[in-house]
Amino acid sequence: MGRRRRREDARQLHGVLVLNKPSGPTSTDCLNRIKRELGQPVIGHAGTLDPLASGVLVVLLGKATRLATHLLGARKTYQGALRLGLATDTYDIQGKVVEERPCDGLDPEEIRRAVLDWKGTSLQEVPAYSAAKHQGRPLYELARAGEEVPVKEKDVTIYTAEALMVQPPEVAFRVACSAGTYVRSLVHSLGKRLGCGATMTALTREESEPFSLGQAHGLEETLSDPEGFGARVLPIAEVLKGWLQVELGPDEAKGVRNGMRIPVAPDLAKSASPGVKALLSEAGEPLALAEARHLEGRLKWVILRGLF
């Protein structure tokens, strides 16, 4: 048993796999297959996708799971499609139809304006069929059980929105938004504003900053090539290029590994900017995510997450 565990742990990689999730399975289904079929016991993600959705799913492996909280808040970009005149209980085409209305009289320009009106949205209603929780229970569990689902709202930011194609009842769009935005809720709200209802029929996540669909790997091609799996995984050091990096000397690196709050070097202290920094050893080994703070009369590195 012990030998088997050691062999499994020896296969564990540390880094980020940018996966092109297919439409159909849940994000958890995809992670479980990678965990089971490629021997990756320590695995996580930087934001899930609904079963209907496809596209960028940022899979965190090994020590990279420690980056989760720092990647979850990344800006997302989606391309999607919706159908006017139809409303479902889940706000997408996989749900139960609750209403159908004609939309023949809608002006295409009015529809385009409704999509553009998403920009700047600040308060969004969370769908009843979602993983958001109420008193420890997911809302979808309450909805499926026929229990009353409380109305929950959350702050979101829509950075850009555009209508790519308007041919009623079909509409294609692209939207860039803050993490945690329910795009199907945007579609539902558009249907309410137009007075005919709308449901999302397709969604692809094109980007979860700083990762894009162009660098993503398909699930089946990844699973079918165990020998090439390592080449598909981005090392943690490469992922950290998105952060400002600080190289530490041997003694400082040792202090970080021992959990010490080491002083910021004088030359850096003069120009230290706020925010999270990536601390690296002289050899480029990722050590920690840290923040410079004034403690005991000195500017010191406070470790937010160890990566060694």
Coordinates of N, CA and C in Angstrom, one line a residue, residues 63-172:
K63 N 1.3 21.7 -6.2 CA 1.5 22.9 -5.4 C 0.8 24.1 -6.1
A64 N 0.4 24.0 -7.3 CA -0.3 25.1 -8.0 C -1.7 25.3 -7.4
T65 N -2.2 24.3 -6.7 CA -3.5 24.5 -6.1 C -3.5 25.6 -5.0
R66 N -2.3 25.9 -4.6 CA -2.1 27.0 -3.6 C -2.3 28.4 -4.2
L67 N -2.4 28.4 -5.5 CA -2.6 29.7 -6.2 C -4.1 30.0 -6.5
A68 N -5.0 29.0 -6.1 CA -6.4 29.1 -6.4 C -7.0 30.4 -6.0
T69 N -6.9 30.8 -4.8 CA -7.5 32.1 -4.4 C -7.0 33.3 -5.1
H70 N -5.8 33.2 -5.7 CA -5.2 34.4 -6.4 C -5.6 34.3 -7.9
L71 N -6.1 33.2 -8.3 CA -6.5 33.1 -9.7 C -8.0 33.2 -9.9
L72 N -8.8 32.8 -8.9 CA -10.2 32.8 -9.0 C -10.9 34.1 -9.4
G73 N -10.2 35.2 -9.0 CA -10.8 36.5 -9.3 C -10.5 37.1 -10.6
A74 N -9.9 36.3 -11.5 CA -9.5 36.8 -12.8 C -10.7 37.1 -13.7
R75 N -10.5 38.1 -14.5 CA -11.5 38.6 -15.5 C -11.7 37.4 -16.5
K76 N -13.0 37.2 -16.9 CA -13.3 36.2 -17.9 C -14.0 36.8 -19.1
T77 N -13.7 36.1 -20.2 CA -14.4 36.5 -21.5 C -15.1 35.3 -22.1
Y78 N -16.3 35.6 -22.5 CA -17.2 34.5 -23.1 C -17.8 34.9 -24.4
Q79 N -18.0 33.9 -25.3 CA -18.8 34.1 -26.5 C -20.0 33.1 -26.3
G80 N -21.2 33.6 -26.6 CA -22.3 32.8 -26.3 C -23.4 33.0 -27.3
A81 N -24.5 32.3 -27.1 CA -25.7 32.4 -28.0 C -26.9 32.3 -27.2
L82 N -28.0 33.0 -27.6 CA -29.3 32.9 -26.8 C -30.4 32.8 -27.8
R83 N -31.5 32.4 -27.3 CA -32.8 32.3 -28.1 C -33.8 33.2 -27.4
L84 N -34.4 34.1 -28.2 CA -35.5 34.9 -27.7 C -36.8 34.2 -27.7
G85 N -37.7 34.6 -26.9 CA -39.1 34.0 -26.9 C -39.2 32.7 -26.1
L86 N -38.2 32.4 -25.3 CA -38.1 31.2 -24.6 C -37.5 31.4 -23.2
A87 N -38.1 30.9 -22.2 CA -37.6 31.0 -20.8 C -37.6 29.7 -20.2
T88 N -36.5 29.3 -19.4 CA -36.4 28.1 -18.7 C -36.1 28.3 -17.3
D89 N -36.3 27.3 -16.4 CA -36.1 27.4 -15.0 C -34.6 27.6 -14.7
T90 N -33.7 27.1 -15.6 CA -32.3 27.2 -15.3 C -31.6 28.4 -16.0
Y91 N -32.4 29.1 -16.8 CA -31.9 30.2 -17.7 C -31.1 29.7 -18.9
D92 N -31.0 28.4 -19.1 CA -30.3 27.9 -20.3 C -31.1 26.8 -20.9
I93 N -30.7 26.3 -22.1 CA -31.5 25.4 -22.9 C -31.6 24.1 -22.3
Q94 N -30.8 23.7 -21.3 CA -30.9 22.4 -20.6 C -32.0 22.4 -19.6
G95 N -32.6 23.5 -19.3 CA -33.6 23.5 -18.3 C -35.0 23.2 -18.8
K96 N -36.0 23.3 -17.9 CA -37.4 23.0 -18.2 C -38.0 24.3 -18.7
V97 N -38.7 24.3 -19.8 CA -39.4 25.4 -20.4 C -40.5 25.9 -19.5
V98 N -40.5 27.2 -19.1 CA -41.5 27.7 -18.2 C -42.4 28.7 -19.0
E99 N -41.9 29.2 -20.1 CA -42.7 30.2 -20.8 C -42.2 30.4 -22.3
E100 N -43.1 30.6 -23.2 CA -42.8 30.8 -24.6 C -43.6 32.0 -25.0
R101 N -43.0 32.9 -25.7 CA -43.7 34.1 -26.2 C -43.2 34.5 -27.6
P102 N -44.0 35.1 -28.5 CA -43.6 35.5 -29.8 C -42.6 36.7 -29.7
C103 N -41.6 36.7 -30.6 CA -40.7 37.8 -30.6 C -40.5 38.4 -32.0
D104 N -41.5 38.1 -32.8 CA -41.4 38.6 -34.2 C -41.3 40.1 -34.4
G105 N -41.9 40.8 -33.5 CA -42.0 42.3 -33.7 C -40.8 43.0 -33.1
L106 N -39.8 42.3 -32.6 CA -38.7 43.0 -32.0 C -37.7 43.6 -33.1
D107 N -37.3 44.8 -32.9 CA -36.4 45.5 -33.7 C -35.0 45.0 -33.4
P108 N -34.2 44.5 -34.4 CA -32.8 44.1 -34.2 C -32.0 45.1 -33.5
E109 N -32.2 46.4 -33.8 CA -31.4 47.4 -33.1 C -31.7 47.5 -31.6
E110 N -33.0 47.3 -31.3 CA -33.4 47.2 -29.9 C -32.7 46.1 -29.1
I111 N -32.6 45.0 -29.8 CA -31.9 43.8 -29.2 C -30.4 44.1 -29.0
R112 N -29.8 44.7 -30.0 CA -28.4 45.1 -29.9 C -28.2 46.0 -28.7
R113 N -29.1 47.0 -28.5 CA -28.9 47.9 -27.4 C -29.1 47.2 -26.1
A114 N -30.0 46.2 -26.1 CA -30.2 45.4 -24.8 C -28.9 44.7 -24.4
V115 N -28.2 44.1 -25.4 CA -26.9 43.5 -25.1 C -25.9 44.5 -24.6
L116 N -25.8 45.6 -25.3 CA -24.9 46.7 -24.9 C -25.2 47.2 -23.5
D117 N -26.5 47.1 -23.1 CA -26.9 47.6 -21.7 C -26.3 46.7 -20.6
W118 N -25.8 45.5 -21.0 CA -25.2 44.7 -19.9 C -24.0 45.4 -19.3
K119 N -23.3 46.2 -20.1 CA -22.1 46.8 -19.7 C -22.4 47.7 -18.4
G120 N -21.6 47.5 -17.4 CA -21.7 48.3 -16.2 C -22.7 47.7 -15.2
T121 N -23.3 46.6 -15.5 CA -24.2 45.9 -14.6 C -23.4 45.7 -13.2
S122 N -24.1 46.0 -12.1 CA -23.4 46.0 -10.8 C -24.0 45.0 -9.9
L123 N -25.3 44.7 -10.0 CA -26.0 43.8 -9.1 C -26.7 42.7 -9.9
Q124 N -26.5 41.5 -9.6 CA -27.0 40.4 -10.4 C -27.7 39.4 -9.5
E125 N -28.9 38.9 -10.0 CA -29.6 37.9 -9.3 C -29.0 36.5 -9.6
V126 N -28.7 35.7 -8.5 CA -28.1 34.4 -8.7 C -29.2 33.4 -9.1
P127 N -28.9 32.6 -10.1 CA -30.0 31.6 -10.6 C -30.3 30.7 -9.5
A128 N -31.6 30.2 -9.5 CA -32.0 29.2 -8.5 C -31.3 27.9 -8.7
Y129 N -31.0 27.6 -10.0 CA -30.2 26.4 -10.3 C -28.7 26.8 -10.4
S130 N -28.1 26.9 -9.2 CA -26.7 27.3 -9.2 C -26.1 26.6 -7.9
A131 N -24.7 26.7 -7.9 CA -24.0 26.1 -6.7 C -23.9 27.0 -5.5
A132 N -24.4 28.3 -5.7 CA -24.4 29.2 -4.6 C -25.2 28.6 -3.4
K133 N -24.8 28.8 -2.2 CA -25.4 28.1 -1.0 C -26.2 29.0 -0.2
H134 N -27.2 28.4 0.5 CA -28.1 29.0 1.5 C -28.1 28.1 2.7
Q135 N -27.6 28.6 3.8 CA -27.5 27.8 5.0 C -26.8 26.4 4.8
G136 N -25.8 26.5 4.0 CA -24.9 25.3 3.8 C -25.4 24.4 2.6
R137 N -26.5 24.7 2.0 CA -27.1 23.8 1.0 C -27.0 24.6 -0.4
P138 N -26.6 23.9 -1.5 CA -26.6 24.5 -2.8 C -28.0 24.9 -3.2
L139 N -28.2 26.0 -3.9 CA -29.5 26.4 -4.3 C -30.2 25.4 -5.2
Y140 N -29.3 24.8 -6.1 CA -29.9 23.8 -7.0 C -30.6 22.6 -6.3
E141 N -30.0 22.3 -5.1 CA -30.6 21.2 -4.3 C -31.9 21.6 -3.8
L142 N -32.1 22.8 -3.3 CA -33.4 23.3 -2.9 C -34.4 23.3 -4.0
A143 N -33.9 23.8 -5.2 CA -34.8 23.9 -6.4 C -35.3 22.6 -6.8
R144 N -34.4 21.6 -6.9 CA -34.8 20.2 -7.3 C -35.7 19.5 -6.3
A145 N -35.6 19.9 -5.1 CA -36.4 19.3 -4.0 C -37.8 20.0 -3.9
G146 N -38.0 21.1 -4.8 CA -39.3 21.8 -4.7 C -39.4 22.7 -3.6
E147 N -38.3 23.0 -2.9 CA -38.3 23.9 -1.7 C -38.2 25.4 -2.2
E148 N -38.6 26.3 -1.3 CA -38.4 27.7 -1.6 C -37.0 28.1 -1.7
V149 N -36.6 28.7 -2.8 CA -35.2 29.2 -3.1 C -35.1 30.7 -2.8
P150 N -34.3 31.1 -1.8 CA -34.2 32.5 -1.5 C -33.6 33.2 -2.6
V151 N -34.0 34.5 -2.8 CA -33.4 35.3 -3.9 C -32.1 35.9 -3.3
K152 N -31.0 35.6 -4.1 CA -29.7 36.1 -3.7 C -29.1 37.0 -4.8
E153 N -28.4 38.0 -4.4 CA -27.9 38.9 -5.4 C -26.4 39.0 -5.1
K154 N -25.6 39.4 -6.1 CA -24.2 39.6 -6.0 C -23.7 40.7 -6.9
D155 N -22.6 41.3 -6.4 CA -22.0 42.4 -7.2 C -21.1 41.8 -8.3
V156 N -21.4 42.3 -9.6 CA -20.5 41.8 -10.7 C -20.2 43.1 -11.5
T157 N -19.2 42.9 -12.4 CA -18.8 44.0 -13.3 C -18.8 43.5 -14.7
I158 N -19.5 44.1 -15.6 CA -19.4 43.8 -17.0 C -18.5 44.8 -17.7
Y159 N -17.4 44.4 -18.2 CA -16.4 45.3 -18.8 C -16.8 45.7 -20.2
T160 N -17.1 44.7 -21.0 CA -17.5 44.9 -22.4 C -18.6 44.0 -22.8
A161 N -19.5 44.4 -23.7 CA -20.5 43.5 -24.2 C -20.8 43.9 -25.6
E162 N -21.0 42.9 -26.5 CA -21.3 43.3 -27.9 C -22.2 42.2 -28.5
A163 N -23.1 42.6 -29.4 CA -23.9 41.6 -30.2 C -23.1 41.2 -31.4
L164 N -22.8 40.0 -31.6 CA -22.1 39.5 -32.8 C -23.0 39.2 -33.9
M165 N -24.2 38.8 -33.6 CA -25.2 38.4 -34.7 C -26.6 38.5 -34.1
V166 N -27.4 39.2 -34.8 CA -28.8 39.3 -34.4 C -29.7 38.9 -35.5
Q167 N -30.3 37.7 -35.4 CA -31.3 37.2 -36.4 C -32.4 36.5 -35.6
P168 N -33.3 37.4 -35.0 CA -34.3 36.8 -34.1 C -35.0 35.6 -34.7
P169 N -35.1 34.5 -33.8 CA -35.0 34.6 -32.4 C -33.6 34.3 -31.9
E170 N -32.6 34.2 -32.8 CA -31.2 33.8 -32.4 C -30.3 35.1 -32.3
V171 N -29.5 35.1 -31.2 CA -28.6 36.2 -31.0 C -27.2 35.6 -30.5
A172 N -26.1 36.1 -31.1 CA -24.8 35.7 -30.6 C -24.2 36.9 -30.0

